[in-house]
Short mmCIF file of C-alpha atoms (C1' of nucleotides) in Angstrom, two decimals:
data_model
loop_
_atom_site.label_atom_id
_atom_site.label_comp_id
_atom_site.label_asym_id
_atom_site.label_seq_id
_atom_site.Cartn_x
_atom_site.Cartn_y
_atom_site.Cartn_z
CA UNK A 4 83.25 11.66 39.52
CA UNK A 5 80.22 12.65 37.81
CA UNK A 6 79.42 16.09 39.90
CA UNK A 7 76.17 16.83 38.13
CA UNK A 8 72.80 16.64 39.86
CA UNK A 9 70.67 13.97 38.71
CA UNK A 10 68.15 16.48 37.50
CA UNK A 11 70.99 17.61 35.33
CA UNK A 12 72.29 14.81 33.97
CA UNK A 13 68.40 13.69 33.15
CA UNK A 14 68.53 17.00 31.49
CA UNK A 15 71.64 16.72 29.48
CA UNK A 16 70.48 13.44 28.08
CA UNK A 17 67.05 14.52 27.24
CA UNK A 18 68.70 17.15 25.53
CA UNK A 19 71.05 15.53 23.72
CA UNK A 20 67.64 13.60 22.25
CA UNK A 21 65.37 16.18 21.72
CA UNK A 22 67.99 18.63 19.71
CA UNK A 23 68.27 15.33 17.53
CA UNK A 24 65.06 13.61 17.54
CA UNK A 25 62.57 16.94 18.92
CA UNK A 26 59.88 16.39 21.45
CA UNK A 27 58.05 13.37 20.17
CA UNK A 28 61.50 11.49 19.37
CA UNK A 29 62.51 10.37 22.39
CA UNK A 30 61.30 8.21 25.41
CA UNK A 31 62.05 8.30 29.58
CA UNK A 32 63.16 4.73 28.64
CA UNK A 33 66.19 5.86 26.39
CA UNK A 34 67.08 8.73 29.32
CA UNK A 35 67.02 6.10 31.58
CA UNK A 36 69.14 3.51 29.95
CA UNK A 37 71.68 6.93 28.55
CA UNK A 38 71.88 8.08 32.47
CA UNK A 39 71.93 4.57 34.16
CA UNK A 40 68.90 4.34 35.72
CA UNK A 41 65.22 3.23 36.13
CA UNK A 42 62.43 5.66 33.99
CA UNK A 43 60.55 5.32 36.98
CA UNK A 44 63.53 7.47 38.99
CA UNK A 45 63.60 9.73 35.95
CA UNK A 46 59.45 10.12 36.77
CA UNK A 47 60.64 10.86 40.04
CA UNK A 48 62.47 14.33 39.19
CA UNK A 49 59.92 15.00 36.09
CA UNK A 50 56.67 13.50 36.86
CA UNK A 51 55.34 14.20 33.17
CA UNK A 52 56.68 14.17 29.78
CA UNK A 53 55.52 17.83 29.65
CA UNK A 54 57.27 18.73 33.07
CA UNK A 55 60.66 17.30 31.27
CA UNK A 56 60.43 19.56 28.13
CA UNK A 57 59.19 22.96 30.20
CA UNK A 58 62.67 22.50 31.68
CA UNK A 59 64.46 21.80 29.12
CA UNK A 60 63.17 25.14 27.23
CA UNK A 61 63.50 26.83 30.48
CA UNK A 62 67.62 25.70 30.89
CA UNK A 63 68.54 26.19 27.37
CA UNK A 64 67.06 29.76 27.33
CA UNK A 65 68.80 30.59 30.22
CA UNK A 66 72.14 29.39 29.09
CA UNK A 67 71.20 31.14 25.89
CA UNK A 68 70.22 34.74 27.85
CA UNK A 69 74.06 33.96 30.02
CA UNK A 70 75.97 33.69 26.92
CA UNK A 71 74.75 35.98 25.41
CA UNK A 72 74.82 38.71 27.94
CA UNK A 73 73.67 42.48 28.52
CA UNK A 74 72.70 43.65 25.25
CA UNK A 75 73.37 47.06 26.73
CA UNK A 76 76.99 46.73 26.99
CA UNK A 77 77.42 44.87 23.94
CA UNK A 78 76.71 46.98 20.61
CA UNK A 79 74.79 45.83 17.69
CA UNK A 80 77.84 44.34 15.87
CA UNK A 81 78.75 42.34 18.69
CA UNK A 82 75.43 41.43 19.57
CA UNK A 83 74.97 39.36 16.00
CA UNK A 84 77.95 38.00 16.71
CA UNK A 85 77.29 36.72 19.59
CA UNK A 86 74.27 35.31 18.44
CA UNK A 87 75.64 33.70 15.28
CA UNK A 88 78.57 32.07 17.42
CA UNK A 89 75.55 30.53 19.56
CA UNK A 90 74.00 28.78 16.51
CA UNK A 91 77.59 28.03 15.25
CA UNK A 92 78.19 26.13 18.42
CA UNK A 93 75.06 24.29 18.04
CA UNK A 94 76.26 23.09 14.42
CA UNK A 95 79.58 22.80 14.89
CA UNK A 96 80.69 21.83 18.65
CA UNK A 97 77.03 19.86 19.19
CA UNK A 98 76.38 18.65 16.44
CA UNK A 99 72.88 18.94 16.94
CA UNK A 100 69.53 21.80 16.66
CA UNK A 101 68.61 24.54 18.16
CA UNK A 102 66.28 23.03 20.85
CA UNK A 103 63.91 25.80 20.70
CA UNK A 104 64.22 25.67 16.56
CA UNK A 105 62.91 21.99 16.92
CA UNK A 106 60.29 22.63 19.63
CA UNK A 107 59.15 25.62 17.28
CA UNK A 108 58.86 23.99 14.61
CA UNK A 109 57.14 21.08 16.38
CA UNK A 110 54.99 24.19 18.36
CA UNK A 111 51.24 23.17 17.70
CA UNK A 112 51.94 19.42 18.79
CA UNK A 113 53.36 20.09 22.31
CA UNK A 114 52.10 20.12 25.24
CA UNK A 115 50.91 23.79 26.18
CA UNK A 116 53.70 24.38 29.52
CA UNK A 117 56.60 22.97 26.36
CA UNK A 118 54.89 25.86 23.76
CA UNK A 119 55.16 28.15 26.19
CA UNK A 120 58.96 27.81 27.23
CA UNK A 121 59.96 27.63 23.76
CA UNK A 122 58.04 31.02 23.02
CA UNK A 123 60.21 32.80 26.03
CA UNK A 124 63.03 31.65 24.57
CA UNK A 125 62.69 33.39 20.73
CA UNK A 126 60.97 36.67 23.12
CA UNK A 127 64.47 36.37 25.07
CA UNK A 128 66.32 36.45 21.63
CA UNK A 129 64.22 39.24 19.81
CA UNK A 130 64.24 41.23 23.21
CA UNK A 131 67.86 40.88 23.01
CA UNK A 132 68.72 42.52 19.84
CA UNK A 133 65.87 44.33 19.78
CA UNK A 134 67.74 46.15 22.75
CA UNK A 135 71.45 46.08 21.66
CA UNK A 136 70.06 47.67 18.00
CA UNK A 137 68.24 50.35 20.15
CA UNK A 138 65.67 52.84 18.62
CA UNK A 139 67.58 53.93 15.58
CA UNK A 140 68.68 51.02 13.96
CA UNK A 141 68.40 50.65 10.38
CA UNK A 142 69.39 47.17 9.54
CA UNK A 143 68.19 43.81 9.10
CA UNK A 144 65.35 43.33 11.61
CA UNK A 145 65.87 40.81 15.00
CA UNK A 146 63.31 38.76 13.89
CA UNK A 147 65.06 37.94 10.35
CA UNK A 148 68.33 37.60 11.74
CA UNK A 149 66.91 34.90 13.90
CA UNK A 150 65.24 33.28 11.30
CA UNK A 151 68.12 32.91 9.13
CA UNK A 152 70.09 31.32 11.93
CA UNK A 153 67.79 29.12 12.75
CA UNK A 154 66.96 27.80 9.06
CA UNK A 155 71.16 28.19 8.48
CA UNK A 156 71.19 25.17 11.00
CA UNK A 157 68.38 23.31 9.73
CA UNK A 158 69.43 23.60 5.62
CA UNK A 159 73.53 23.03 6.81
CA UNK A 160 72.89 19.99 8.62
CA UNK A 161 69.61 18.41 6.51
CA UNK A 162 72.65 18.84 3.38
CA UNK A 163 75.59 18.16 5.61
CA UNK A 164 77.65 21.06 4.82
CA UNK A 165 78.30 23.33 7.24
CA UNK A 166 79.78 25.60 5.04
CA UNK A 167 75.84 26.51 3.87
CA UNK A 168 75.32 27.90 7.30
CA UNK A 169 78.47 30.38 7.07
CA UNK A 170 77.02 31.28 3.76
CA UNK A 171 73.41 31.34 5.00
CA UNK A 172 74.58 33.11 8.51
CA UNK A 173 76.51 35.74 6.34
CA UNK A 174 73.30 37.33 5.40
CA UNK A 175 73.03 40.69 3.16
CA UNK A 176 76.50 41.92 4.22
CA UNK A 177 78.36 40.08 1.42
CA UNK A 178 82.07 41.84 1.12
CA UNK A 179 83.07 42.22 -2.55
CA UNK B 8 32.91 12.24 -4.33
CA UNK B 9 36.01 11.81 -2.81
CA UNK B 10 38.39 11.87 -6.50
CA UNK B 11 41.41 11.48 -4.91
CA UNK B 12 43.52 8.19 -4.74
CA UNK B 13 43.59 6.05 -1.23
CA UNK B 14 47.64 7.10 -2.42
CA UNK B 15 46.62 10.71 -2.23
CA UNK B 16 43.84 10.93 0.58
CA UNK B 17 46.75 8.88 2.82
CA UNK B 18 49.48 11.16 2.23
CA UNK B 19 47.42 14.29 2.78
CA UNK B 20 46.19 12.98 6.02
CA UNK B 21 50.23 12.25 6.68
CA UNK B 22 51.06 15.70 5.42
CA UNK B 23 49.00 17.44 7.60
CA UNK B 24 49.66 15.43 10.89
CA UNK B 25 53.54 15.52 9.45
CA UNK B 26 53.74 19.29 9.30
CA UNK B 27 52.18 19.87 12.78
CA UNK B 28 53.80 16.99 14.89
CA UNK B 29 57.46 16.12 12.66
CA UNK B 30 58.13 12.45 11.57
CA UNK B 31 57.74 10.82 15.12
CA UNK B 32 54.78 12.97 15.63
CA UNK B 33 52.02 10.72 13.99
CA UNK B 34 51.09 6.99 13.40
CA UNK B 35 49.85 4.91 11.23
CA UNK B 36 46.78 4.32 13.35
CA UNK B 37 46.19 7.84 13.37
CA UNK B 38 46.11 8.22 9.43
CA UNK B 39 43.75 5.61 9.54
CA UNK B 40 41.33 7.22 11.95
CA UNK B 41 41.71 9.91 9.57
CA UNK B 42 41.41 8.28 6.01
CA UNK B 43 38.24 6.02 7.37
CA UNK B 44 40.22 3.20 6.96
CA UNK B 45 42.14 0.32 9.17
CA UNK B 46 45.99 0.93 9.85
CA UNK B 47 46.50 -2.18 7.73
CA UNK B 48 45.50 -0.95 4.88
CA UNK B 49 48.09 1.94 5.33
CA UNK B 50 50.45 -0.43 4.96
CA UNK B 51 49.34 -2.18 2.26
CA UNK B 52 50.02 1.43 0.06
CA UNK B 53 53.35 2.17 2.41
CA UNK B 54 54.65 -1.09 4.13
CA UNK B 55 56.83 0.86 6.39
CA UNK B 56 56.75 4.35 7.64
CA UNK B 57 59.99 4.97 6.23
CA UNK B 58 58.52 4.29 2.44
CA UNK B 59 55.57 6.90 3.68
CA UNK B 60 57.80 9.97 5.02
CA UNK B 61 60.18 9.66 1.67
CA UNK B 62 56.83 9.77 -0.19
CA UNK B 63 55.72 12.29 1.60
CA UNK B 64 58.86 14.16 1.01
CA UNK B 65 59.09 13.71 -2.43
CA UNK B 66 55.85 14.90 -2.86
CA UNK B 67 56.40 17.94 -1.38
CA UNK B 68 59.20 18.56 -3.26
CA UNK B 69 57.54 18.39 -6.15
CA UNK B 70 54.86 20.13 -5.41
CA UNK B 71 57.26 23.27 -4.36
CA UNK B 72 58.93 22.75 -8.19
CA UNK B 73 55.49 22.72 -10.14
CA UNK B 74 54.45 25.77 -7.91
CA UNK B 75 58.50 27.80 -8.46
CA UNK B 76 58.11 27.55 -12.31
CA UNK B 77 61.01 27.57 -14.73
CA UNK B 78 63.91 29.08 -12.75
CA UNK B 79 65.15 30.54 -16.45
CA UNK B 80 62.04 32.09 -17.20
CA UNK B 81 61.33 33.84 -13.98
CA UNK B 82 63.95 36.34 -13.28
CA UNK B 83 65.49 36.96 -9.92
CA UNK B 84 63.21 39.15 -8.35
CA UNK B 85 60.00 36.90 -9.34
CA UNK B 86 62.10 34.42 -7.61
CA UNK B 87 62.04 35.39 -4.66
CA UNK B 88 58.50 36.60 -4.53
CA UNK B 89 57.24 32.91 -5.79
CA UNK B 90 59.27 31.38 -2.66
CA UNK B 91 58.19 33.63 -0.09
CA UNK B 92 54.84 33.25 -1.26
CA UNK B 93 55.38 29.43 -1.10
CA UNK B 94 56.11 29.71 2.67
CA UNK B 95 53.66 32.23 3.36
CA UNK B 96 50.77 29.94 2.20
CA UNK B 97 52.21 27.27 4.43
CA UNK B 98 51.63 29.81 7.41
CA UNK B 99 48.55 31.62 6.67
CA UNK B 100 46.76 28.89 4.15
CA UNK B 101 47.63 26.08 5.67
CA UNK B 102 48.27 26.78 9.04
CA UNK B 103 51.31 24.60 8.98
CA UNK B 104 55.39 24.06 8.94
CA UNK B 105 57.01 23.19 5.86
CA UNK B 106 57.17 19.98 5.69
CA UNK B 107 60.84 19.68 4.70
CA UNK B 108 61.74 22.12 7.07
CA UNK B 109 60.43 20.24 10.06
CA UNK B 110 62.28 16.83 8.62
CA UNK B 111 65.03 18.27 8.52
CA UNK B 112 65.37 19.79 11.77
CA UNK B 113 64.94 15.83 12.76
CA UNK B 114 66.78 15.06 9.85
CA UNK B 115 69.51 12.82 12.19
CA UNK B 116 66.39 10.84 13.44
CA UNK B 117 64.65 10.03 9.94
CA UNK B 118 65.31 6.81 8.29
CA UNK B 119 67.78 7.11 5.70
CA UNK B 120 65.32 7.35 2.77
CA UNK B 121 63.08 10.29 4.32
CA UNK B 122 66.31 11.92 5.19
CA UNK B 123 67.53 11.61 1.50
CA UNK B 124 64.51 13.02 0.31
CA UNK B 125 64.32 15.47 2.63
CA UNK B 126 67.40 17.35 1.04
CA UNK B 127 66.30 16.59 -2.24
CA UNK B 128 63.82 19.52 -1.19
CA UNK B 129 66.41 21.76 -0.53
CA UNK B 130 68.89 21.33 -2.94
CA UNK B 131 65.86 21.89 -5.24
CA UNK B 132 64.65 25.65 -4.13
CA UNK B 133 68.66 26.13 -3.90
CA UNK B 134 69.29 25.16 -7.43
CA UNK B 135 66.19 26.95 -8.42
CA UNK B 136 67.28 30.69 -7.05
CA UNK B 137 70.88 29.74 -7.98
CA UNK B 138 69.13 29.31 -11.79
CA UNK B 139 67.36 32.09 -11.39
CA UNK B 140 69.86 34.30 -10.38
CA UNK B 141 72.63 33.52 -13.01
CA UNK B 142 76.05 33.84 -12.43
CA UNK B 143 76.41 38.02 -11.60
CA UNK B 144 73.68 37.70 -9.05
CA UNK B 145 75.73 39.46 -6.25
CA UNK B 146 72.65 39.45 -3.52
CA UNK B 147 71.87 37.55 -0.68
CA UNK B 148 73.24 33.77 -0.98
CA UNK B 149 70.12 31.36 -2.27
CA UNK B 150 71.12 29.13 1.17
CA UNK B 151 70.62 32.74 3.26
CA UNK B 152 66.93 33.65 1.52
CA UNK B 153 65.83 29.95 1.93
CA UNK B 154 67.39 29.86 5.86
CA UNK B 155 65.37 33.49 6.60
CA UNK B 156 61.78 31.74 5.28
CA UNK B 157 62.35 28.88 7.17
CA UNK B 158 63.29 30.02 10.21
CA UNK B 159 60.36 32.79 9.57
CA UNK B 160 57.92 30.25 9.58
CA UNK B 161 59.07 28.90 13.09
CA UNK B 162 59.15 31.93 14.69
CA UNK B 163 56.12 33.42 13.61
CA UNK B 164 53.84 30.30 14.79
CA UNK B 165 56.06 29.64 17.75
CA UNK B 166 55.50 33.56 18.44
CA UNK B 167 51.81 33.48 17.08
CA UNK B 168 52.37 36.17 15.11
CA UNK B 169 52.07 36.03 11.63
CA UNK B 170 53.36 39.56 10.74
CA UNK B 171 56.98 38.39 12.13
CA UNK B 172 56.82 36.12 9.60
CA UNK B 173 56.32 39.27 6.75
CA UNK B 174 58.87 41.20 9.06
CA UNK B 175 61.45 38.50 8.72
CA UNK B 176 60.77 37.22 5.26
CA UNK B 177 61.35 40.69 4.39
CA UNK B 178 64.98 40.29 4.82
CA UNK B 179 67.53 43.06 4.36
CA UNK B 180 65.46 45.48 1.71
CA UNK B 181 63.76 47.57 4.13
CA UNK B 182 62.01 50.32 2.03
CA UNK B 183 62.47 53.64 4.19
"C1'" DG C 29 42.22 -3.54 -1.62
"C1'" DT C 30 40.29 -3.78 2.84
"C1'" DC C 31 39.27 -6.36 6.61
"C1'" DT C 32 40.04 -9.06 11.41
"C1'" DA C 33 43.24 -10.60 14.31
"C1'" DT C 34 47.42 -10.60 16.32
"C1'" DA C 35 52.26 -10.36 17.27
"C1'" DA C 36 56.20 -8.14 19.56
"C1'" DT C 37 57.71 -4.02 21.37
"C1'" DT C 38 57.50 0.51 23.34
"C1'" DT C 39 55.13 4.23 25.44
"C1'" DG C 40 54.00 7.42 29.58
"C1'" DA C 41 52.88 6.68 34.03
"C1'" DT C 42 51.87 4.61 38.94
"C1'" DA C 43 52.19 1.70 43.41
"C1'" DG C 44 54.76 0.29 46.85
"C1'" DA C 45 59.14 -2.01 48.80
"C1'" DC C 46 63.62 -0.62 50.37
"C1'" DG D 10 65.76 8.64 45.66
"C1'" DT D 11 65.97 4.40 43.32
"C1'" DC D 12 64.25 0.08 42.73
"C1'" DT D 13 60.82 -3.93 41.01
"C1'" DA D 14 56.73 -4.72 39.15
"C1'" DT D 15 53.06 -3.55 36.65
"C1'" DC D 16 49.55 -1.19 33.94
"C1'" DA D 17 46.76 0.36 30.00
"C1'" DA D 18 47.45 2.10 25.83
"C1'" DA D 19 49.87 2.79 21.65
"C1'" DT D 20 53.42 1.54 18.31
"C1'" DT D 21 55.08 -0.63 13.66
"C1'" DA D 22 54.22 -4.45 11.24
"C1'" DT D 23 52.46 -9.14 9.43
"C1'" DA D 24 49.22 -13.25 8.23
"C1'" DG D 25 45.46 -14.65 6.15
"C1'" DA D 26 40.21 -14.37 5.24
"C1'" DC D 27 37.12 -12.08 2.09
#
DNA sequence: GTCTATAATTTGATAGAC
DNA sequence: GTCTATCAAATTATAGAC
């Protein structure tokens, strides 16, 4: 048996979707038909378009902030990768974006409750190693770590090679 | 006078509502609205929308080429400065996503031929630091500096903050 | 080359029965 | 909570007049 809530099996298919298609790419139809259902029942749990993507940021920065965990107790080493095995998971195990990559990148065209969720979820990231670096950390800054995994996924699946985004994830640090 | 093509004043209306919205983010009526003109004549310069994103694409691409300069006659450092400036005109000139960048984060979703020109784009700027480089470059990967501007670009107008865009696209060389 | 007109389908969303 | 039925609007695309 399928032991999801319907709100979460609405949510995994929208997801599936919007990590492949972003915001504007996919319809309550498809959800419907992908869950087994009327899009008037998926209305029923997400009365707007905009209601559906706010939650969708919300869950998938919340998952993110759980596996990820306390940046206190981590270290900055373990911390990156932590983070890189998030985006690796994305690639490699999903298939699919970063949700909050594709909602960024789609930022000025959503509706304002979607921006907004997908703006908590880089804070939650930058807060996060911004924290596990603490106040003497020398290195490459949160903000371009993040960026390089998020344009790693982008470049290794827009060329199909997912070795670009161990090369791309690798950053500065190159052993020789 | 308006001295661009209908070719030309199309796709820039396309490029603009591209780079803020993605691929399924605009229409054909809406070009129209913007071009003064009736969606039929749209088609009549890009009978499908497929034939206008690889366009689009392509002229992006080449846009980004006539703007990098020979790769052999540029050095490495130069490089990098004329790509990062590339991306940080997107931001602060244009107010906009790169447009390859955004089509490829929906790059599952395009039709084949928009998809196909999307990573024409980046195996262009990759060949084009890989050039400029040479063979004893033994700096960050060409895949890992075009991954940091592109995710850069996300965060910062996700974030609304364009100085996390200079903060990331600054990358590992932190003067100190 | 642009227009009017239209086709066929899909969209987000609502009303009301069960 | 899911359904049927429906809506008004928007979508990509085509046919044919001018």
């Amino acid at each position: 048996m399928d032991e999801r809530t319907m709100r979460d099996r609405i949510l995994d298919a929208a997801e599936a979707r919007a990590r492949t298609s972003g915001y504007h790419g996919f319809s309550f139809r498809e959800l419907a038909d992908d869950v087994g259902v009327k899009s008037s029942s998926i209305h029923y749990h997400f009365p707007t378009k905009g209601d559906l993507g706010a939650a969708l940021a919300k869950r998938y920065a919340t998952r993110a902030g759980d596996y990820l965990g306390d940046p206190a107790s981590v270290g900055p080493e373990e911390a990156v990768t932590r983070l890189t095995q998030l985006f690796r998971d994305a690639l490699v195990r999903d298939d699919k974006m970063c949700l909050c990559g594709l909602f960024g990148a789609e930022h000025e065209s959503l509706p304002p409750e979607v921006a907004s969720a997908t703006g908590d979820f880089f804070r939650l990231v930058l807060g996060y190693l911004t924290a596990a670096f603490g106040p003497r950390w020398a290195g490459e800054a949160p903000a371009a770590i993040l960026a390089r995994l998020e344009g790693a996924l982008i470049i290794a699946r827009a060329l199909g090679d997912v070795n670009l985004f161990e090369v791309a994830a690798q950053g500065p640090s190159r052993g020789g």
